[in-house]
Amino acid sequence: MAELGAGSLSLGDPAFNYQEHELNERLKRLYPAVNEEETPLPRSWSPKDKYSYIGLSQNNLRVHYKGHGKNHKDAASVRATHPIPAACGIYYFEVKIVSKGRDGYMGIGLSAQGVNMNRLPGWDKHSYGYHGDDGHSFCSSGTGQPYGPTFTTGDVIGCCVNLINNTCFYTKNGISLGVAFTDLPPNLYPTVGLQTPGEIVDANFGQQPFVFDIEDYMSEWRAKIHGMIARFPIGERLGEWQSVLQNMVSSYLVHHGYCATATAFARATETIIQEEQTSIKNRQRIQKLVLAGRVGEAIDATQHLYPGLLEHNPNLLFMLKCRQFVEMVNGTDSEVRCLTIRSPKSQDSYPGSPSLSPRHGASNTHLHTGADSPTCSNGVTPPNKSKSHSGTGSSSIKYPSVSSSASSSTSSSPSSVNYSESNSSDSTKSQPHSANSTQETSLSLNFRRNQTHVTRSSNHDSEMEIEAEHYTNGVVEGSSARIMNGTYKHEEILQPDDNSIDEGCTNGRQLCGGNQAATERMIHFGRELQALNEQLGREYGKNATHKKMLQDAFSLLAYSDPWNCPVGQQLDPTQRESLCSALNSAILESQNLPKQPPLMLALGQATECVQLMARVRSGSCSFARVDNFLH
Amino acid sequence: MLKSEVTATSRHYVDRLFDPDPQKVLQGVIDMKNAVIGNNKQKANLIVLGAVPRLLYLLQQSSSSLELRTECAVVLGSLAMGTENNIKSLVDCHIIPALLQGLLCPELIFIEVCLRCLRTVFISPVTPVQLLYTDPTVIPHLMSLLSRSQRTQEYITQIFSHCCKTPEHQTVLFNHGAIQNIAPLLISPSYKVRMQALKCFSVLAYENTQVSMTLVNVLVDGELLSQVFVRMMQRDQPIEMQLTAAKCLTYMCRAGAIRTDDSCVVLKTLPCLVRMCSKEHLLEERVEGAETLAYLMEPDVELQRIASTTDHLVAMLADYFKYPSSVSAITDIKRLDHDLKHAHELRQAAFKLYASLGSNDEDIRKKITETENMMDRIVSGLSESSIKVRLAAVRCLHSLSRSVQQLRTSFHDHAVWRPLMKLLQNAPDEVLVMASSTLCNLLLEFSPSKEPILESGVIELLCSLTQSDSPALRVNGIWALMNMAFQAEQKVKVEIVRSLGTEQLFRLLSDPDSNVLMKTLGLLRNLLSTRPHIDQIMSSHGKQIMQAVTLILEAEHSIEVKEQTLCILANIADGNTAKELIMTNDDMLQKIKYYMGHSNVKLQLAATFCISNLIWNEEDGSQERQDKLREMGFVDILHKLTQASDPNLCDRWARKEANHKTHGILIRCILIYILTT
């Protein structure tokens, strides 16, 4: 579309790439709630949606008039490539008048799809414009209303659409001119219209910094909406409101097996825990085993404590066994660990809080999309397995925060939550793998910190109780940073005197801990696993997920250094978490308890609501994001 | 409970303060503290019963325990929270020196309660702020206490911002390092501290160049203070903070420390203040916003233009006149009360802002007068009971009266002269100044209001203004008379002279204010125009006028004054009989000769005009006059001037002022006349 040739940028041009980068960054910052896969943002004028008298150049950002310009019948407009998404909340673009041409009959505004392009914006139904020659605003009418000053060559005119109250105002050279239109319909496109020869205007959809401080305007609305939420009337039954909150916290703690904290919380708030203490402790023990990589023991314990559970969940059993195989490769499963020379205690490495309370993920967390949600949780990466991840796409953003939560693993927060943990296999696949040296360093640092902590506090349960006092008023936030989920940091798991740590950090890892007998045991187990898969296939039909899982697990053996191979990611202890969560949910379900904590359901509900708001074009969703309230 | 019973209980509290057992006294004070909290009646009782001197005594007694002294200060602070009468009683009991003395105690907790109490006392309007400055050691000590705790910071800055009322106070605080000490508090973690520190800066910078100039260079944590203020104006900040930060920048800008085209003024401060005027804010905020905005843009036409297009400001201000609204009157008494209380303030703020907006730009004035019922509102504002509103309304009218178009149209249509004249009858000086200044514009020759004003007997009134002690009023009075006399009928002129009286006229010619002198000369010049008028006036007052002219030409005066005087002389020379007053006065002719050779072109021109009027040969006796002047050596001077009036010089004059082009031509004409006749 670069009709003018000169001055236009080609795709390979570094300047263009820079501008493109700037644009993406700015749009992301301005409109974080917009899902561009569903509703793309306008980034340029549309070469298809324009009148023939309009010429485009400079990456379809510059508009010039090429008609006769005899009278208003020669007016011509162009729309942007996409309508303004409601999820913007507040949308803004600017137009610089490069030349006013002969008469400066320029109109800047908005129009719906299908509005006649042989017109200036504002003259027709569902079309709105501010005209330079007289400074009038045109609201779907051929006659304008006095609105603002006139504008001409050199002026920068901005157009801001407020999708919360459906109004629009313009700016001239960074100064707001006040509301021009109210009751705007949805799905309007940025539009400009020209009418006389020589008129040229440039659009800025975010390619450049805006002259008007739109972010300041947005901050006002963000504050307004947050204030509205904060002051939302709760009604007469205040007591019930509090008890609802307490129950949510309590059930969350119970769900994840924070037994001591839950008990202390229940005592302080005088609430009742539905589940028996022993039951909670049992679940806690099983989770602890899974997270420690001792899956075999976990299976045994489950079978012992909850007979029939795994028999009724063959898929779960298969996943567990698969994991057990992986852990054998890892050298952490007890079946191989007892065969190795080293102290079994020294083997394991789950330094941080196992914290089934995973951190809340990025914006696209979904109630039922396991693949989207990061499975990583607090303090998950042990230093002697210090394989870090820098993922692609969305996970690349998430990972740095994993390391940060690892560094604070002694104080991970129960309020930082992820509620989509049941689907283990999907999340396994979603994890890309590549080494990242900087993260390695930070992780080993974290580890040392953890060590100190463990030596200091031998009795976690009592400490938990002290900490839990912070919960007494039923307020979840604030106290979160102080709470320790660290019930799993038992001495048996984490020994500070382990020499192998440093080795492990470098290249000391060996298949099955380097033990011949263990390797044999592993291979034998692999055969059993294969048999189980076939048996399941016969009984329940072929399962592609199972097949893939098994293939991936077996593939580990194909590499001399499984930790640094394309499927080595499986060995990462973070991979245990989703499985752990699935097992926990299965146990709870078998006890007729909810398999998801109500807190997670509420959070998922809220997230869904906000997304629904975007779809039904309620602009305030932009400033009511769940993320804003999770600290 | 009966009143006597109440007093009895109160009496008991006071009695316990005199117990010989210090432990019991302490308990007594604590009980008293609990008894007075939120109980204004109890507070009044205790004060009447003399609790204050005893509490102050205990507070100052070195033998008292720290706990007792602290509790005493707390009770005193509580008493201060009551009515204004309570504060008065406390101040009368010398609570301020006692508490200030208490600040020397090393114990932070005691310092804090003393400061808290002092704060409460000082923020009351009944407390004389001067009491803070009586002891010169107080301010430095307060500065040193700023580092002690967030509480001391909050209380001290609050005291400062309430007690800084005059330029002297500003200087005292400035000299004791207020800026350096308070600037870091702007980034305090405590909102209250930030807010009070900001308020401090707004009062310190107000109309103070020294402070403002210092402020622009102050860095807070590596950031320029103006940028800190800009951040405080962000739209998600509390309104109070936005508004106060905008005030700080406004004052810095008005003091010349920040340019009016600086982006922090144009893109931040001005829009912020315009926002404050919008309906969604509290009435108090809207008043303050409008007043500050008016002040910000008063001297700058570009800011006025920008503001006039920002967020429909001109239309937005119309809403200021809708209080109390008809809705509030019916539905909500409390609301009505609130609206009534602020209605005057709103109106005067809107008038002020309109006045500022319209002070230079013709288009903006048009926009203002076209706002719904604007002229009616001004007219009714002129006769409101509140002086503030009247003053602001007349300021607004004055601003709009600078428009020729408005004078011809809306001013006449709405007969604004009527309320204006009424206002002039009996008003305080500040209103009179504005009103008479407006009247000057209404009396301009093209103003259709001129006639009806004349008929309303304005001359007497204006003449009385010229006798005022205020130079501004004298100027306006004589100015209005000058405008009135311009191309006026004979009878008006006679009336002016009669009414003013020659004595007053000559008194004005020796007025110490040069503006008064200039306008008086202007009046004379306007009176002495058209031949019959000149002769008529000169025949009755010729002697005095010539005397006055001589005096002025002989005295030390500015070029403008002398030029104006020479112009009067030229007018006199235009008269038929009046001419002789000059021709027979050799001394005067010498003076004219002198000014024809003056280095200043304007004076040369005026003097030459005078001569040209004298020798114009279409009139009787021109020949004699020419002869006399030739004898006196005027021809030589004219010759010299002709030489000087070579094309180059003419050109130079022309460039200086278009008028002067005529000078050379004029001289040549005169010369030709003289030589040819």
Tab-separated table of N, CA, C and O in Angstrom, chain A residues 147 149 173-179 211-213 216-217 219-220 223-224, chain B residues 233-236 266-268 270-271 275 280-281 306 309-312 367:
chain	number	residue	atom	x	y	z
A	147	TYR	N	-18.343	23.070	18.994
A	147	TYR	CA	-17.708	22.158	19.949
A	147	TYR	C	-16.371	22.696	20.444
A	147	TYR	O	-16.197	22.992	21.611
A	149	PRO	N	-12.172	24.455	19.181
A	149	PRO	CA	-11.496	25.372	18.267
A	149	PRO	C	-11.336	24.719	16.894
A	149	PRO	O	-11.477	23.506	16.762
A	173	ASN	N	-3.653	19.320	20.623
A	173	ASN	CA	-2.295	19.549	21.111
A	173	ASN	C	-2.149	19.229	22.600
A	173	ASN	O	-1.547	19.976	23.360
A	174	GLY	N	-2.745	18.124	22.997
A	174	GLY	CA	-2.570	17.649	24.372
A	174	GLY	C	-3.537	18.210	25.380
A	174	GLY	O	-3.446	17.908	26.561
A	175	ILE	N	-4.477	19.034	24.921
A	175	ILE	CA	-5.451	19.635	25.839
A	175	ILE	C	-6.821	19.044	25.552
A	175	ILE	O	-7.275	19.035	24.409
A	176	SER	N	-7.474	18.571	26.610
A	176	SER	CA	-8.790	17.973	26.433
A	176	SER	C	-9.825	19.047	26.123
A	176	SER	O	-9.868	20.094	26.756
A	177	LEU	N	-10.659	18.765	25.130
A	177	LEU	CA	-11.663	19.751	24.727
A	177	LEU	C	-13.033	19.468	25.334
A	177	LEU	O	-13.975	20.212	25.091
A	178	GLY	N	-13.135	18.395	26.100
A	178	GLY	CA	-14.409	18.086	26.732
A	178	GLY	C	-15.243	17.137	25.898
A	178	GLY	O	-14.986	16.923	24.713
A	179	VAL	N	-16.277	16.593	26.537
A	179	VAL	CA	-17.094	15.556	25.905
A	179	VAL	C	-17.731	16.081	24.621
A	179	VAL	O	-18.271	17.185	24.584
A	211	VAL	N	0.595	12.901	22.504
A	211	VAL	CA	0.786	14.253	23.039
A	211	VAL	C	-0.037	14.425	24.315
A	211	VAL	O	0.413	14.984	25.301
A	212	PHE	N	-1.252	13.908	24.290
A	212	PHE	CA	-2.123	13.971	25.468
A	212	PHE	C	-1.748	12.841	26.422
A	212	PHE	O	-1.416	11.740	26.003
A	213	ASP	N	-1.796	13.133	27.729
A	213	ASP	CA	-1.428	12.125	28.722
A	213	ASP	C	-2.622	11.206	28.983
A	213	ASP	O	-3.346	11.352	29.969
A	216	ASP	N	-2.745	9.129	32.261
A	216	ASP	CA	-3.217	9.851	33.442
A	216	ASP	C	-4.743	9.792	33.501
A	216	ASP	O	-5.328	9.559	34.556
A	217	TYR	N	-5.372	9.977	32.358
A	217	TYR	CA	-6.836	9.896	32.303
A	217	TYR	C	-7.304	8.499	32.697
A	217	TYR	O	-8.254	8.328	33.440
A	219	SER	N	-5.758	6.444	34.600
A	219	SER	CA	-5.529	6.187	36.023
A	219	SER	C	-6.702	6.706	36.849
A	219	SER	O	-7.063	6.114	37.866
A	220	GLU	N	-7.304	7.792	36.392
A	220	GLU	CA	-8.455	8.325	37.113
A	220	GLU	C	-9.609	7.328	37.087
A	220	GLU	O	-10.240	7.048	38.100
A	223	ALA	N	-8.890	4.301	39.230
A	223	ALA	CA	-9.134	4.616	40.640
A	223	ALA	C	-10.639	4.650	40.913
A	223	ALA	O	-11.102	4.153	41.941
A	224	LYS	N	-11.398	5.206	39.972
A	224	LYS	CA	-12.850	5.280	40.161
A	224	LYS	C	-13.451	3.886	40.287
A	224	LYS	O	-14.270	3.617	41.162
B	233	MET	N	-0.326	15.827	41.015
B	233	MET	CA	-1.534	16.239	40.287
B	233	MET	C	-2.115	15.109	39.461
B	233	MET	O	-3.114	15.316	38.774
B	234	GLN	N	-1.499	13.939	39.489
B	234	GLN	CA	-2.027	12.831	38.686
B	234	GLN	C	-3.474	12.563	39.071
B	234	GLN	O	-3.863	12.710	40.224
B	235	ARG	N	-4.220	12.136	38.087
B	235	ARG	CA	-5.671	12.103	38.266
B	235	ARG	C	-6.154	11.021	39.212
B	235	ARG	O	-7.328	11.030	39.593
B	236	ASP	N	-5.284	10.096	39.586
B	236	ASP	CA	-5.738	9.108	40.574
B	236	ASP	C	-5.356	9.521	41.997
B	236	ASP	O	-5.621	8.789	42.939
B	266	VAL	N	1.036	24.317	31.039
B	266	VAL	CA	0.042	24.219	29.971
B	266	VAL	C	-0.665	22.866	29.967
B	266	VAL	O	-1.892	22.794	29.881
B	267	LEU	N	0.130	21.793	30.092
B	267	LEU	CA	-0.468	20.457	29.930
B	267	LEU	C	-0.863	19.812	31.250
B	267	LEU	O	-1.543	18.790	31.259
B	268	LYS	N	-0.419	20.368	32.364
B	268	LYS	CA	-0.723	19.719	33.641
B	268	LYS	C	-1.508	20.618	34.598
B	268	LYS	O	-2.610	20.267	35.001
B	270	LEU	N	-2.859	23.727	34.292
B	270	LEU	CA	-4.094	24.327	33.777
B	270	LEU	C	-5.210	23.292	33.611
B	270	LEU	O	-6.309	23.493	34.122
B	271	PRO	N	-4.936	22.148	32.946
B	271	PRO	CA	-6.017	21.155	32.830
B	271	PRO	C	-6.487	20.644	34.180
B	271	PRO	O	-7.668	20.398	34.376
B	275	ARG	N	-10.279	20.842	35.509
B	275	ARG	CA	-10.997	19.667	36.024
B	275	ARG	C	-11.648	19.957	37.361
B	275	ARG	O	-12.756	19.513	37.628
B	280	GLU	N	-18.495	17.337	39.146
B	280	GLU	CA	-18.375	16.161	39.996
B	280	GLU	C	-17.617	16.438	41.299
B	280	GLU	O	-17.563	15.592	42.170
B	281	HIS	N	-17.053	17.612	41.419
B	281	HIS	CA	-16.294	17.891	42.628
B	281	HIS	C	-17.111	18.661	43.664
B	281	HIS	O	-18.173	19.187	43.365
B	306	ILE	N	-6.067	28.854	25.810
B	306	ILE	CA	-6.093	27.408	26.016
B	306	ILE	C	-7.220	27.038	26.973
B	306	ILE	O	-8.015	26.139	26.707
B	309	THR	N	-10.741	26.813	25.676
B	309	THR	CA	-11.168	25.658	24.875
B	309	THR	C	-11.081	24.355	25.652
B	309	THR	O	-11.431	23.308	25.137
B	310	THR	N	-10.596	24.402	26.877
B	310	THR	CA	-10.425	23.166	27.641
B	310	THR	C	-11.741	22.721	28.274
B	310	THR	O	-12.361	23.495	29.023
B	311	ASP	N	-12.118	21.512	27.987
B	311	ASP	CA	-13.267	20.867	28.644
B	311	ASP	C	-14.507	21.757	28.780
B	311	ASP	O	-15.194	21.720	29.811
B	312	HIS	N	-14.798	22.538	27.768
B	312	HIS	CA	-15.990	23.401	27.798
B	312	HIS	C	-16.035	24.278	29.034
B	312	HIS	O	-17.089	24.452	29.659
B	367	LYS	N	-17.606	34.596	23.462
B	367	LYS	CA	-18.050	33.294	23.952
B	367	LYS	C	-18.703	33.439	25.332
B	367	LYS	O	-19.709	32.793	25.618
